[in-house]
């Protein structure tokens, strides 16, 4: 069975541009989570989607946004890119309501802003 | 606000040694605790999930314990191997936080 898949693997953007990152959860999983891991820093929570609705949002500016599609896949959009947005962006999925079941992570998208 | 601390930040041991990684959290009202492994530049691999009602979980050479009342968890790795070298992260789901809150990790190096 396929795990959580993220695309693209690497993304290079210029400051001020927009970036779109995509995530396909494990089949049957309805919850999707996004995390940012900047170099040398810990994992920072960005967004949680479940059943197509945004359930929680981390302490990030509004230019970080996303959505979950009817097939439970998700995309993360980052507008007006800044150099400090360079990081590994990780997506995770889980069955049902957040916190009650195991979360599985993808391999991440490495975003570099130049 | 939930805070998760992992000690030590880095650990280097010779192959074959048994070792313990520590994780502590400030808010004991957790739903579950998960241990992950992360290789450099890669995603996270789930190792063990302990529900709040459980005391421990085992998978192969790994054993994780949970003492919710004291806000502590340990990950025991038996007979360590060079392939165990990675960063180990613990994370807790707290109902009030509505997110998985991560510690900063323990970077483990197992020397051949």
PDB file of C-alpha atoms in Angstrom, chain B residues 51-94:
ATOM      1  CA  UNK B  51      -2.249   5.734  23.433  1.00  0.00           C
ATOM      2  CA  UNK B  52      -2.848   7.728  26.619  1.00  0.00           C
ATOM      3  CA  UNK B  53      -4.327   4.676  28.337  1.00  0.00           C
ATOM      4  CA  UNK B  54      -1.281   2.512  27.597  1.00  0.00           C
ATOM      5  CA  UNK B  55       1.952   2.208  29.550  1.00  0.00           C
ATOM      6  CA  UNK B  56       4.231   0.827  26.856  1.00  0.00           C
ATOM      7  CA  UNK B  57       4.571  -0.435  23.301  1.00  0.00           C
ATOM      8  CA  UNK B  58       7.154  -2.708  21.745  1.00  0.00           C
ATOM      9  CA  UNK B  59       8.327  -3.220  18.195  1.00  0.00           C
ATOM     10  CA  UNK B  60      11.321  -5.415  17.585  1.00  0.00           C
ATOM     11  CA  UNK B  61      14.324  -3.922  19.396  1.00  0.00           C
ATOM     12  CA  UNK B  62      12.351  -0.827  20.376  1.00  0.00           C
ATOM     13  CA  UNK B  63      10.334  -0.350  23.538  1.00  0.00           C
ATOM     14  CA  UNK B  64       8.597   2.874  24.447  1.00  0.00           C
ATOM     15  CA  UNK B  65       7.073   3.628  27.829  1.00  0.00           C
ATOM     16  CA  UNK B  66       4.675   6.350  28.877  1.00  0.00           C
ATOM     17  CA  UNK B  67       4.065   7.855  32.306  1.00  0.00           C
ATOM     18  CA  UNK B  68       1.367  10.369  31.571  1.00  0.00           C
ATOM     19  CA  UNK B  69       1.019  11.647  35.125  1.00  0.00           C
ATOM     20  CA  UNK B  70       4.671  12.667  35.307  1.00  0.00           C
ATOM     21  CA  UNK B  71       4.790  13.816  31.667  1.00  0.00           C
ATOM     22  CA  UNK B  72       7.544  11.446  30.613  1.00  0.00           C
ATOM     23  CA  UNK B  73       8.266   8.880  27.930  1.00  0.00           C
ATOM     24  CA  UNK B  74      11.351   6.832  27.201  1.00  0.00           C
ATOM     25  CA  UNK B  75      12.429   5.029  24.058  1.00  0.00           C
ATOM     26  CA  UNK B  76      14.645   2.026  24.743  1.00  0.00           C
ATOM     27  CA  UNK B  77      16.759   0.688  21.880  1.00  0.00           C
ATOM     28  CA  UNK B  78      18.319  -2.713  22.466  1.00  0.00           C
ATOM     29  CA  UNK B  79      21.545  -3.891  20.862  1.00  0.00           C
ATOM     30  CA  UNK B  80      22.058  -0.731  18.834  1.00  0.00           C
ATOM     31  CA  UNK B  81      23.342  -0.958  15.245  1.00  0.00           C
ATOM     32  CA  UNK B  82      24.977   1.618  12.940  1.00  0.00           C
ATOM     33  CA  UNK B  83      21.751   1.624  10.905  1.00  0.00           C
ATOM     34  CA  UNK B  84      19.970   3.050  13.950  1.00  0.00           C
ATOM     35  CA  UNK B  85      21.883   6.309  13.475  1.00  0.00           C
ATOM     36  CA  UNK B  86      19.272   9.027  12.917  1.00  0.00           C
ATOM     37  CA  UNK B  87      17.397  11.755  14.752  1.00  0.00           C
ATOM     38  CA  UNK B  88      14.658  10.458  17.024  1.00  0.00           C
ATOM     39  CA  UNK B  89      11.662  12.680  17.654  1.00  0.00           C
ATOM     40  CA  UNK B  90       8.808  12.333  20.078  1.00  0.00           C
ATOM     41  CA  UNK B  91       5.496  14.074  19.577  1.00  0.00           C
ATOM     42  CA  UNK B  92       2.298  14.365  21.607  1.00  0.00           C
ATOM     43  CA  UNK B  93      -1.252  15.130  20.568  1.00  0.00           C
ATOM     44  CA  UNK B  94      -2.999  17.346  23.094  1.00  0.00           C
TER      45      UNK B  94
END
